[in-house]
Coordinates of C-alpha atoms and ligand atoms in Angstrom, one line a residue:
X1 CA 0.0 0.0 0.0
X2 CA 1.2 3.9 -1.0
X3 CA 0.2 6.6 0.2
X4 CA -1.7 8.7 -1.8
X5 CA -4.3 11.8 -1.4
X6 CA -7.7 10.7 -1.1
X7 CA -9.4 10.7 -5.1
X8 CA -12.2 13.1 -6.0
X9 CA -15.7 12.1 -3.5
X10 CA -13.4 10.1 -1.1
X11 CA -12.7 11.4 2.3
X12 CA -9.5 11.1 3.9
X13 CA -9.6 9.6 7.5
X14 CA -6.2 10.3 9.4
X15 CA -5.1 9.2 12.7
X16 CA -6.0 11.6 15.9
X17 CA -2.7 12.3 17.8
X18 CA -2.3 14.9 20.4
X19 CA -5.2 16.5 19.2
X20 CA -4.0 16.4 15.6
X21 CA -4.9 14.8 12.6
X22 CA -1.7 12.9 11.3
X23 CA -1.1 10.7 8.2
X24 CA 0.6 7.4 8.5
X25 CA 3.8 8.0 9.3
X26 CA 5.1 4.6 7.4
X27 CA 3.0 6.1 4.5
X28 CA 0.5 3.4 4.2
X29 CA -2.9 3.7 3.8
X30 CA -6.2 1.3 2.5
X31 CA -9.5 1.9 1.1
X32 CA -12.7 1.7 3.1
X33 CA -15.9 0.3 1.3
X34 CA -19.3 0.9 1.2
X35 CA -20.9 -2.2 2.0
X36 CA -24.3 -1.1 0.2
X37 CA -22.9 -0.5 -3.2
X38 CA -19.3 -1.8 -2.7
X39 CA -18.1 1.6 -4.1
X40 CA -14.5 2.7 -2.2
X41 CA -15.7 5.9 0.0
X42 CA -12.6 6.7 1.9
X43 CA -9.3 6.4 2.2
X44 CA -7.7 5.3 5.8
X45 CA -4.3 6.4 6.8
X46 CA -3.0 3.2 8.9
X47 CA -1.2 3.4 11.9
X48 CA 2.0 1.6 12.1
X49 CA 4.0 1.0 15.3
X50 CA 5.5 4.7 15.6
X51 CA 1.9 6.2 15.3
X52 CA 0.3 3.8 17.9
X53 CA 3.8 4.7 20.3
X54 CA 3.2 8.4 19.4
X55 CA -0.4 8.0 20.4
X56 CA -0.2 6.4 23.9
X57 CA 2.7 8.6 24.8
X58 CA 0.9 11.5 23.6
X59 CA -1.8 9.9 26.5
X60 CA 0.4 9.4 29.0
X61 CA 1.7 12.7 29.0
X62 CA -2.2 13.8 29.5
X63 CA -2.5 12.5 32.9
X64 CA 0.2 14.7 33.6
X65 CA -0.6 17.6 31.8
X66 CA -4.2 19.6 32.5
X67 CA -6.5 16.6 32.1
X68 CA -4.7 15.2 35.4
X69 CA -5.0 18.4 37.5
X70 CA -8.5 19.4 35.9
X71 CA -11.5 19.6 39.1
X72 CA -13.8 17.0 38.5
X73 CA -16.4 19.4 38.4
X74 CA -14.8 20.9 35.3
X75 CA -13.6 17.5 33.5
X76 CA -17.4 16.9 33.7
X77 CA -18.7 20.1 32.2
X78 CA -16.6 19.4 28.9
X79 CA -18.1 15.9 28.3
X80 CA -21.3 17.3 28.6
X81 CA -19.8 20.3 25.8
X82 CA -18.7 16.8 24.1
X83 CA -22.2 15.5 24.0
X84 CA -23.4 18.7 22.9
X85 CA -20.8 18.7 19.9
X86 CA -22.1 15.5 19.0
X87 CA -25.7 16.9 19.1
X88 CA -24.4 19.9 17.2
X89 CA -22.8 18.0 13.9
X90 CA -25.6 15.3 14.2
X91 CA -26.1 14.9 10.5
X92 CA -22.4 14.4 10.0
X93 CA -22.1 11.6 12.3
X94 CA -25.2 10.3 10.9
X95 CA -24.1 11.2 7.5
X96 CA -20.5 9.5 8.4
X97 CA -22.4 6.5 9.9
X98 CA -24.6 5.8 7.3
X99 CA -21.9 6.0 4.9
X100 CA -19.5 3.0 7.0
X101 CA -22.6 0.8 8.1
X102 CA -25.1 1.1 5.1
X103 CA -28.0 1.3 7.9
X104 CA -30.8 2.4 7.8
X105 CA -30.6 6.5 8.4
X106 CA -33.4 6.3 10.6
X107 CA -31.8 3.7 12.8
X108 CA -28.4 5.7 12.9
X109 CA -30.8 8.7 14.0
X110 CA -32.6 7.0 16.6
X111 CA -29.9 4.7 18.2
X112 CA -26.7 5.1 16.8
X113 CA -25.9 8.8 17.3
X114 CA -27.6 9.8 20.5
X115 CA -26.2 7.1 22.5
X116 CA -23.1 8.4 21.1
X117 CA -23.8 11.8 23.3
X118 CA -25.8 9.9 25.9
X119 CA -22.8 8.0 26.8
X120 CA -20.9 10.9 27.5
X121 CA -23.8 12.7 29.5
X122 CA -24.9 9.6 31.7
X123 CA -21.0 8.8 33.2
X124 CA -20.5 12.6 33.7
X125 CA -23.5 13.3 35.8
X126 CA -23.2 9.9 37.6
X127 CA -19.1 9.9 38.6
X128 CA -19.4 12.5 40.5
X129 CA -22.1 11.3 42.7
X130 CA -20.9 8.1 43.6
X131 CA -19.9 8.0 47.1
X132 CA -16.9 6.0 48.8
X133 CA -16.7 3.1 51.4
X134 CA -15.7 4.1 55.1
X135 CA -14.9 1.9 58.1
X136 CA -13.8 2.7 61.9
X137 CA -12.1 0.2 63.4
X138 CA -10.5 -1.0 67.3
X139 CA -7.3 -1.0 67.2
X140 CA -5.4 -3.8 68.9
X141 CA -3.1 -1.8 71.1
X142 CA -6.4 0.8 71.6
X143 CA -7.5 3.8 70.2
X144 CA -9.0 3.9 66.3
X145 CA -8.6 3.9 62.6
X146 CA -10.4 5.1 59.7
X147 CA -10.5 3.4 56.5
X148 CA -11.7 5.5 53.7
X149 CA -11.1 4.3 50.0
X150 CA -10.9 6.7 46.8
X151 CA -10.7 5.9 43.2
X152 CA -7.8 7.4 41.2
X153 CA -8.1 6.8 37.2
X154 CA -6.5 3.9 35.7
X155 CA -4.0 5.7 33.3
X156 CA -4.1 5.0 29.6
X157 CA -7.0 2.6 28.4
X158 CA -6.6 1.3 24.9
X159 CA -10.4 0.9 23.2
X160 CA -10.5 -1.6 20.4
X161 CA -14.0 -1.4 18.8
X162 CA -15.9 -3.8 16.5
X163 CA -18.0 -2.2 13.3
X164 CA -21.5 -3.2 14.2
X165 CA -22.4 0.0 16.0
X166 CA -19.2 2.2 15.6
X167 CA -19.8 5.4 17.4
X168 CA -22.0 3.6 20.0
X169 CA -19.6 0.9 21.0
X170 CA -16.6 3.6 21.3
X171 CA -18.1 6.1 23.2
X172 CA -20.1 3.4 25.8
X173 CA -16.1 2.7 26.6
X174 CA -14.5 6.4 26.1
X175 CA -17.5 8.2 28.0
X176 CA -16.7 6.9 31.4
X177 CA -12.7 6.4 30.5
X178 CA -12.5 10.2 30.3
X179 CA -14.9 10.5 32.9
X180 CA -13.2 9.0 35.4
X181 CA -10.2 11.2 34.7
X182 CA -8.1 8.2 32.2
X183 CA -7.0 9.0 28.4
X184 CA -7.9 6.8 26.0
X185 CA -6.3 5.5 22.6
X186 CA -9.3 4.2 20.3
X187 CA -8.8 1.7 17.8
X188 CA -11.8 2.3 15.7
X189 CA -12.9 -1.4 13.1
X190 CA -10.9 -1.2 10.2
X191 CA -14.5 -1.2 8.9
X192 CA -15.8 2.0 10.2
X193 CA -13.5 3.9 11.3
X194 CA -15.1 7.6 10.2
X195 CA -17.1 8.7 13.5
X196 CA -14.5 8.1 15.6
X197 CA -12.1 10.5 13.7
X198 CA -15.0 13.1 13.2
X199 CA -15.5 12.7 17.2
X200 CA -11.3 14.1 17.0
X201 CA -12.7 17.2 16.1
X202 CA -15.6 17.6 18.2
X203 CA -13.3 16.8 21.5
X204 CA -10.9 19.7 20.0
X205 CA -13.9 21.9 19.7
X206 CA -15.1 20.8 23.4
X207 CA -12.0 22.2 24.5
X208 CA -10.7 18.6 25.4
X209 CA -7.0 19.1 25.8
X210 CA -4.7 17.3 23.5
X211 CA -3.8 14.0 24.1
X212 CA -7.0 13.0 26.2
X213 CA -8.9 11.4 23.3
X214 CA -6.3 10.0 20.5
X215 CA -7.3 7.6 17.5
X216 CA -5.3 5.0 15.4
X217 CA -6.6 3.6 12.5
X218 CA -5.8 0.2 11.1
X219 CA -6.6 -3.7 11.6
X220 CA -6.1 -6.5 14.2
X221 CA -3.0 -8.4 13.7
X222 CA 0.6 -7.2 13.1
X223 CA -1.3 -3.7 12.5
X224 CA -2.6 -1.0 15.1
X225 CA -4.5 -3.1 17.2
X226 CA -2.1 -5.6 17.8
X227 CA 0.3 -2.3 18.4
X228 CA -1.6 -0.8 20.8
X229 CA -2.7 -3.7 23.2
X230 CA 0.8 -5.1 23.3
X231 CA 2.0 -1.2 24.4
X232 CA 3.6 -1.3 28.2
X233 CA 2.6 2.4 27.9
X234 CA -1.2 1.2 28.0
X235 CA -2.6 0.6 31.4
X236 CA -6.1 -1.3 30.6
X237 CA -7.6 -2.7 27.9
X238 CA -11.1 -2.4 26.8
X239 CA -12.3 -4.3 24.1
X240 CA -15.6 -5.5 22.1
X241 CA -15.6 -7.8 19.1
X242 CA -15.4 -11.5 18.7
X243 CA -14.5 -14.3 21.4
X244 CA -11.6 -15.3 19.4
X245 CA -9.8 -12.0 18.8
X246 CA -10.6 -11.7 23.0
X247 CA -8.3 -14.7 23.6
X248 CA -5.9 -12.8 21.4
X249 CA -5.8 -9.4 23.2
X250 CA -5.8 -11.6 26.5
X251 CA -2.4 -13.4 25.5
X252 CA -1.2 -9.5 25.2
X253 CA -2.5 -8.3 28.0
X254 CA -0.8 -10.6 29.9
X255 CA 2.8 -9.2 29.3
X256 CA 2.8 -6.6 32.1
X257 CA -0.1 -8.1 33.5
X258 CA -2.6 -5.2 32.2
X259 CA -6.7 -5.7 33.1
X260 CA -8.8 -6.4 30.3
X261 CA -12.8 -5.7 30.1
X262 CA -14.4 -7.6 27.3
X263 CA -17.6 -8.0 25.6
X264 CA -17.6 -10.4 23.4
X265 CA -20.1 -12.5 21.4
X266 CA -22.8 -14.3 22.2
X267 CA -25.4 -17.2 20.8
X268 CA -28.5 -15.5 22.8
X269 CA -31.7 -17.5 22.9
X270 CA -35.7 -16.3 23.6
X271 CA -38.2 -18.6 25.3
X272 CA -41.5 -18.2 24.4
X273 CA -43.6 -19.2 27.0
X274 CA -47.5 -20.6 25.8
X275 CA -49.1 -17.7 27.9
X276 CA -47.0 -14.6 25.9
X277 CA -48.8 -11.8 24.5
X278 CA -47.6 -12.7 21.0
X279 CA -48.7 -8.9 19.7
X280 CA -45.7 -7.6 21.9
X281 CA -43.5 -10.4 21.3
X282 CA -43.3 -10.8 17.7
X283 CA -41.9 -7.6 16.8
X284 CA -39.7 -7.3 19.5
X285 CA -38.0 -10.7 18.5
X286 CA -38.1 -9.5 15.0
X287 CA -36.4 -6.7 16.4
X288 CA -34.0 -9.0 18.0
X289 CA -33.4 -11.4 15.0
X290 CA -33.4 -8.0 11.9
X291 CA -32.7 -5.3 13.3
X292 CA -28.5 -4.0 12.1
X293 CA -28.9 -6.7 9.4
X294 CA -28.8 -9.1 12.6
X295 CA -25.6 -7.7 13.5
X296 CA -26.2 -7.3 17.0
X297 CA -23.9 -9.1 20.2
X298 CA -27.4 -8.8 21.9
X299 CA -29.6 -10.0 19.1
X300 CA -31.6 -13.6 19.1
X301 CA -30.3 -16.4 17.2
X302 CA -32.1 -19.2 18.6
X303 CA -35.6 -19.0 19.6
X304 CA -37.4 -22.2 21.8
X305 CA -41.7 -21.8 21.7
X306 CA -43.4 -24.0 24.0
X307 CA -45.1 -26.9 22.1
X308 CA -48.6 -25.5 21.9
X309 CA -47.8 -22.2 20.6
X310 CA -45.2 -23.3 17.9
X311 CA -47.2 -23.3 14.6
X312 CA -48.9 -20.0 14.8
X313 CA -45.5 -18.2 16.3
X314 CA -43.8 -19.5 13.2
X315 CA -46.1 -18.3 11.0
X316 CA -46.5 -14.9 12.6
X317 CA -42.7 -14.8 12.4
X318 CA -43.0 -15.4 8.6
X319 CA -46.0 -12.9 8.2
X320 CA -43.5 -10.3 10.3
X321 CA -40.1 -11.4 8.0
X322 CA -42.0 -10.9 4.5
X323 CA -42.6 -7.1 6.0
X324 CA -38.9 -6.1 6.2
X325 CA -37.5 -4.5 3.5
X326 CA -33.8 -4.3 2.7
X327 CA -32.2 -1.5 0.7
X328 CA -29.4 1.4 1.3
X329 CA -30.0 4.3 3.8
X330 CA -32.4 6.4 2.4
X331 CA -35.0 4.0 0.7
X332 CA -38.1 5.3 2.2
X333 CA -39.4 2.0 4.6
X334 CA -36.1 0.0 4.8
X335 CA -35.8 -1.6 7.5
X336 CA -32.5 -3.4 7.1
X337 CA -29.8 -3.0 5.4
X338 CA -26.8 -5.2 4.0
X339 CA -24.2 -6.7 6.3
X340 CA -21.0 -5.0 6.6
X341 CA -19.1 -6.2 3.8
X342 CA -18.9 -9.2 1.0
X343 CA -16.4 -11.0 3.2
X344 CA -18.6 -11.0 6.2
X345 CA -21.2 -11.9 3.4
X346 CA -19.0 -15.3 2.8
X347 CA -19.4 -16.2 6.3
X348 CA -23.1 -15.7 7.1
X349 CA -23.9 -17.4 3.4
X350 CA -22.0 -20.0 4.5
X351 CA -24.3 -20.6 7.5
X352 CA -27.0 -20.2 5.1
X353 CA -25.6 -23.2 3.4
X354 CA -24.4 -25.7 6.3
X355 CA -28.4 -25.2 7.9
X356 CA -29.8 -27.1 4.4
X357 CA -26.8 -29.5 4.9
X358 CA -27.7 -29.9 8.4
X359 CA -31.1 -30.9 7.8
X360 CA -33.4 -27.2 7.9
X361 CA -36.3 -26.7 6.9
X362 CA -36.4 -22.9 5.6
X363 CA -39.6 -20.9 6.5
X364 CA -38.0 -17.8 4.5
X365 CA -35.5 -16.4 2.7
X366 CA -31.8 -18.8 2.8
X367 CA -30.4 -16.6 0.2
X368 CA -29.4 -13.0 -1.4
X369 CA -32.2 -10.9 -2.7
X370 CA -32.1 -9.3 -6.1
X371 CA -31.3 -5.9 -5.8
X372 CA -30.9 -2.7 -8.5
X373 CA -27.8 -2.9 -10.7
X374 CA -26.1 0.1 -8.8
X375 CA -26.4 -1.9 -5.2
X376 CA -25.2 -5.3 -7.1
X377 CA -21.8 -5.2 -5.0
X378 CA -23.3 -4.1 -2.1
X379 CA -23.3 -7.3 1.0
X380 CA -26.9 -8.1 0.5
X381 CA -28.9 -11.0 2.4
X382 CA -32.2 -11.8 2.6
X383 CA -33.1 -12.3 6.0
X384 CA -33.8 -15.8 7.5
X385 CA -35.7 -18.2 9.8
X386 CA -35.3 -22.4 10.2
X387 CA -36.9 -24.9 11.8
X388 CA -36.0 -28.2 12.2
X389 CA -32.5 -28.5 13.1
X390 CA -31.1 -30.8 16.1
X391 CA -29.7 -28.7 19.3
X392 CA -26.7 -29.9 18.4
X393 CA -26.3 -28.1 14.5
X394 CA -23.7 -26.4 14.4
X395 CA -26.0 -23.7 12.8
X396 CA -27.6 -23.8 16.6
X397 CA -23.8 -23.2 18.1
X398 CA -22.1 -20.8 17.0
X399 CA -22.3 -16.9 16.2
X400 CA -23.4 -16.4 12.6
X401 CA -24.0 -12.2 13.1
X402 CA -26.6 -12.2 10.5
X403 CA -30.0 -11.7 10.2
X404 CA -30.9 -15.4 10.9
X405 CA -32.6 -17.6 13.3
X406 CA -33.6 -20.8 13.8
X407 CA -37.1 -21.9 16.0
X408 CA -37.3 -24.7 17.9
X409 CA -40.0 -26.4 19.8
X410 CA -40.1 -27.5 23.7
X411 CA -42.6 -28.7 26.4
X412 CA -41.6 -28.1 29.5
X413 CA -39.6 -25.4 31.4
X414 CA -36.8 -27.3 32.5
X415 CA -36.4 -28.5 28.9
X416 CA -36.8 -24.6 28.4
X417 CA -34.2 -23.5 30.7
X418 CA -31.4 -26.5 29.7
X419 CA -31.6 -25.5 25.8
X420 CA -31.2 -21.9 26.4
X421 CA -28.1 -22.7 28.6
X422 CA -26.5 -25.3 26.9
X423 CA -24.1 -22.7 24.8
X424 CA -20.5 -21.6 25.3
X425 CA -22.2 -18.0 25.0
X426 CA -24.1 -16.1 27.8
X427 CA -24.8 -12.4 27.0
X428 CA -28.3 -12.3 26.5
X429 CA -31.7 -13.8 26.9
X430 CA -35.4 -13.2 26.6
X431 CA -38.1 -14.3 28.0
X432 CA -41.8 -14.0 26.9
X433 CA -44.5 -14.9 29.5
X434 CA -47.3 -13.4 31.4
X435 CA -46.6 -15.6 34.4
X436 CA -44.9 -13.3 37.1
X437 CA -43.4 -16.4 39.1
X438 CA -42.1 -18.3 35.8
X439 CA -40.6 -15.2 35.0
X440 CA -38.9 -14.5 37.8
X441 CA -37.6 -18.6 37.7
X442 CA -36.5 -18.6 34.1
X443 CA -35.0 -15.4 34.4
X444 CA -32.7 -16.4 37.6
X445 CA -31.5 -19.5 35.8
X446 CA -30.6 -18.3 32.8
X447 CA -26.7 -18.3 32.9
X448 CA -26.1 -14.6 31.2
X449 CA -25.5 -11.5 31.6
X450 CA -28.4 -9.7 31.0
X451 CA -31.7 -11.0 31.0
X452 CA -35.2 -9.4 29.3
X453 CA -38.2 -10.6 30.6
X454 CA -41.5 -9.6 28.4
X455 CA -39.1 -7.1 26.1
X456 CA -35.2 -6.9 24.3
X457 CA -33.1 -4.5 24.4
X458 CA -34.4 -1.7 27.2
X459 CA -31.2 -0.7 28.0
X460 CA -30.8 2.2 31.2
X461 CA -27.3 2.9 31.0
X462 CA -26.9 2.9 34.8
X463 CA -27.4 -0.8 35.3
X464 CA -24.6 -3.8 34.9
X465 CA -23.6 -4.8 31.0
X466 CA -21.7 -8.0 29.9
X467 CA -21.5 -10.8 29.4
X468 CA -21.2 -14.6 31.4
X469 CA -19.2 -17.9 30.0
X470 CA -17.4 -16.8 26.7
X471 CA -19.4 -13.8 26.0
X472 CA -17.6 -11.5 27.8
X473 CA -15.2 -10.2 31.4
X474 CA -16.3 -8.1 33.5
X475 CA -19.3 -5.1 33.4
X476 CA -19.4 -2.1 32.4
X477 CA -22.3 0.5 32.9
X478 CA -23.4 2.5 35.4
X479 CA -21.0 2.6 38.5
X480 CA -19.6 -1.3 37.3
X481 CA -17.8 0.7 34.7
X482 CA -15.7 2.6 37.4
X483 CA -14.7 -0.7 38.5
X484 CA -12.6 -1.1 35.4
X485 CA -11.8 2.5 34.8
X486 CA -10.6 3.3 38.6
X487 CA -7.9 1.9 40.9
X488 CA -9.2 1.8 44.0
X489 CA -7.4 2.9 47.5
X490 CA -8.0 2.3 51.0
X491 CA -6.4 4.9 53.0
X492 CA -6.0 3.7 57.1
X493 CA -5.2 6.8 59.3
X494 CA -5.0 5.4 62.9
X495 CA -6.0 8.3 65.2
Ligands
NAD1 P1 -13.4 -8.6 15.7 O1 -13.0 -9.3 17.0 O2 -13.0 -9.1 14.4 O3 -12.7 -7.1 15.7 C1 -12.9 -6.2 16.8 C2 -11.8 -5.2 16.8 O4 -10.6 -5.9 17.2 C3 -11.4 -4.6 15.5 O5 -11.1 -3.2 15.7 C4 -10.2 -5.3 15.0 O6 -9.3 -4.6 14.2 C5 -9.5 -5.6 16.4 N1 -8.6 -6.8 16.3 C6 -8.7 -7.9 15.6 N2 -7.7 -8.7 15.9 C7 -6.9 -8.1 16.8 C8 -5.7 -8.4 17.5 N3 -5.1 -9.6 17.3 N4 -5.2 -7.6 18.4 C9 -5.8 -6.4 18.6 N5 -7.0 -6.0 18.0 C10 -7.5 -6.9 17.1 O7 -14.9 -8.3 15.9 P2 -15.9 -7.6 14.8 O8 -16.1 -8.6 13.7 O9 -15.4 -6.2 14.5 O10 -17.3 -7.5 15.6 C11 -18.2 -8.5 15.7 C12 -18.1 -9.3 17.0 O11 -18.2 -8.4 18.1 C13 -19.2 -10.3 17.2 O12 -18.6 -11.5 17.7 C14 -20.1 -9.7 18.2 O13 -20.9 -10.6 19.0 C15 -19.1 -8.9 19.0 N6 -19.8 -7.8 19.8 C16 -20.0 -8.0 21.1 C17 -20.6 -7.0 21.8 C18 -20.9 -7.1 23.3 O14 -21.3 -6.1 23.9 N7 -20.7 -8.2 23.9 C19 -21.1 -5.8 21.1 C20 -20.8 -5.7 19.8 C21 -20.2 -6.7 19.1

């Protein structure tokens, strides 16, 4: 790769360093895609190891600098100004979004970009009204001590980001980084790596200082992210994207034994129970199943009805699926658009495949739908449901990250319970039943990390996010996420 001037209708995304935008310093850049029309939209200065060092010393020397001395009450009022900058240039990161991810604009507009601010509003207010533990003690030769504990910030926290919900995803992790007082190097998805470099300019405009908020572009292995979470300069490593890549940054994390929080991926089941309200639960698991293209760590892949209620959920499933409508951004009524790109295409088509092998039977779609001639090399698929596969298909095991699932039948609620655990995974699961007590019993065995009874995906940023077994280590949200972004003290004064 050369490094060359972004073409005519292509922008340029550079690395953020010290508050500045900076080309690759090894001169090497790549091409980002559109993966609705498979048309080249940007070019993407990569990071090599000189940029990623530049970067994380350029955070270190943050803590030092203003950042580290800044009252709290002053670091919080420019995340809110952060937020606001977000709210500001709203149709630019939706514009920018849209442009990486092929969503729908609406979803971008609704979800996408106000979490973006919301994550820096909610850990601003909430940091600085969490309040400390305290404990006076006997002393053995008489007299007292007080034990009060603070929090100091970590240091530097390395952010590696998948592509599924770009600015989302980052700013969940660099929202209460900053606000507990940490810098932060972000390794935006090789896929989408625009918001977080437009975000460069809006922490520049908040009045961030330089060096607080840094971005390096580039992939995984031997590239920026392997760079960055093998860097001794970084403190603690944050990361989202698959379990395998976990056990990767893990092995990297260990050299100078640095924490890591993870969320990772995740083969979530739904129980519908015979009593549900099937009005509120069909287009919630639609919802769950469609929604991103099915590119969702919380989304539903395998769905267990209780034998009574089988036939007519499938075919309200079917009735719901023939509704969506897939096409770019701005195709009035699309509901979901392609996948991120033909590679990831490869993978979920090959899922598509191995269910027939495995024995399916395929209620809809199994294929790619037939789109206009200018969206041919876009990473269409039609979206999905199967019945009939054994528990033990591996079309039933693992993550396929597509719009896809398969519905299977079962008649009692231990049966219930034991399919929707028996999974490497545990990040999510829903349940669907007007029975308070049942609710309360499924929900308490299932062995995740979150748990929606009666809905999917009501998320109140305050309350504990993550994931169980290989889906994830750790929590993060609400005051959980000052566990991983704090170094606690206990301070002993004997009096
Ligand atoms: P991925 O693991 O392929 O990549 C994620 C990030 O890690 C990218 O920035 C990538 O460049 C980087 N990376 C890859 N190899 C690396 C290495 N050796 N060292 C350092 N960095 C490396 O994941 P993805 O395909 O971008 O995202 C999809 C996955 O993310 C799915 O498995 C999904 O379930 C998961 N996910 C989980 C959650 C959650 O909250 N649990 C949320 C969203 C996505």
């Amino acid at each position: 790769m050369t490094e060359h001037a972004a073409p005519a209708g292509r922008r340029e995304v550079l690395n953020f360093i010290n508050g500045r935008y900076e080309r690759s310093s090894e001169g090497k850049t790549f091409a980002g895609v559109s993966p609705a029309t498979g048309a080249p939209i940007a070019v993407i200065h990569e990071a090599g190891r000189a940029d990623v060092d530049a970067a994380v010393q350029a955070a270190r020397a943050a803590l030092k600098g203003p950042w580290g001395k800044m009252p709290v009450a002053e670091r919080m009022a420019l995340l809110h100004k952060v937020a606001d900058g977000i709210q500001k240039r709203f149709d630019e990161f939706v514009e920018a979004e849209c442009l990486d991810t092929g969503k729908p604009r609406e979803t971008c507009r609704h979800v996408d970009i106000p979490r973006g601010a919301a994550n820096f509003r909610i850990f601003a207010d909430l940091f600085k009204n969490v309040p400390t533990e305290a404990f006076v003690m006997d002393t053995p030769t008489g007299g007292q001590a007080l034990n009060y504990a603070t929090r100091s910030p970590r240091g530097v926290i390395a952010v590696v980001c998948p592509w599924n919900l770009p600015l989302m995803l980052m700013t969940w992790k660099v929202g209460p980084a900053l606000a507990a007082g940490n810098t932060v190097v972000v390794k935006p998805s090789e896929e989408t790596p625009l918001t977080a470099s437009l975000l460069g300019e809006v922490m520049n405009e908040a009045g961030i200082p330089p060096g607080v908020y840094n971005v390096v572009n580039g992939f995984g292995p031997d590239s920026a992210g392997a760079f960055l979470t093998e860097h001794q300069g970084v403190n603690g490593i944050t990361f989202t994207g698959e379990t395998r890549t976990g056990e990767v940054i893990m092995r990297a994390a260990a050299k100078g034994l640095r924490p890591v929080s993870f969320e990772l991926g995740g083969k979530n089941p739904a129980l519908i129970f015979a009593d549900a309200n099937l009005d509120e639960a069909i287009p919630d698991i639609i919802r769950a199943t469609f929604i991103n293209c099915g590119q969702v760590c919380l989304g539903t892949e395998r769905i267990y009805v209780e034998r009574p209620l089988f036939d007519e959920f499938v075919a309200r499933m079917k009735a719901a699926t023939e509704k969506q409508k897939v096409g770019p951004p701005d195709e009035p009524g699309v509901t979901m658009g392609p996948l991120i790109s033909l590679e990831h295409r490869e993978k979920v088509l090959s899922y598509y495949k191995l269910a027939v092998e495995e024995g399916a039977t395929v209620v809809i779609g199994g294929g790619v739908p037939q789109m206009p001639a200018e969206l041919a090399n876009g990473a269409w698929v039609e979206p999905t449901i199967w019945t009939g596969l054994p528990h033990e298909a591996r079309v039933n095991r693992e993550e396929i990250f597509g719009p896809c699932c398969h519905i299977a039948p079962f008649d009692t609620e231990e049966e219930a319970v034991r399919l929707a655990n028996d999974t490497a995974y545990g990040l999510t699961a829903v349940v669907y039943t007007r029975d308070l007590a049942r609710a309360h019993r499924v929900a308490n065995q299932m062995e995740v990390g979150i748990c929606w009874v009666n809905s999917w995906f009501l998320r109140d940023l305050r309350t504990p996010f993550g994931g169980a077994k290989h889906s994830g280590i750790g929590r993060e949200g609400g005051i959980h996420s000052l566990e991983f972004y704090t170094e606690l003290r206990n301070i002993c004064i004997r009096y």
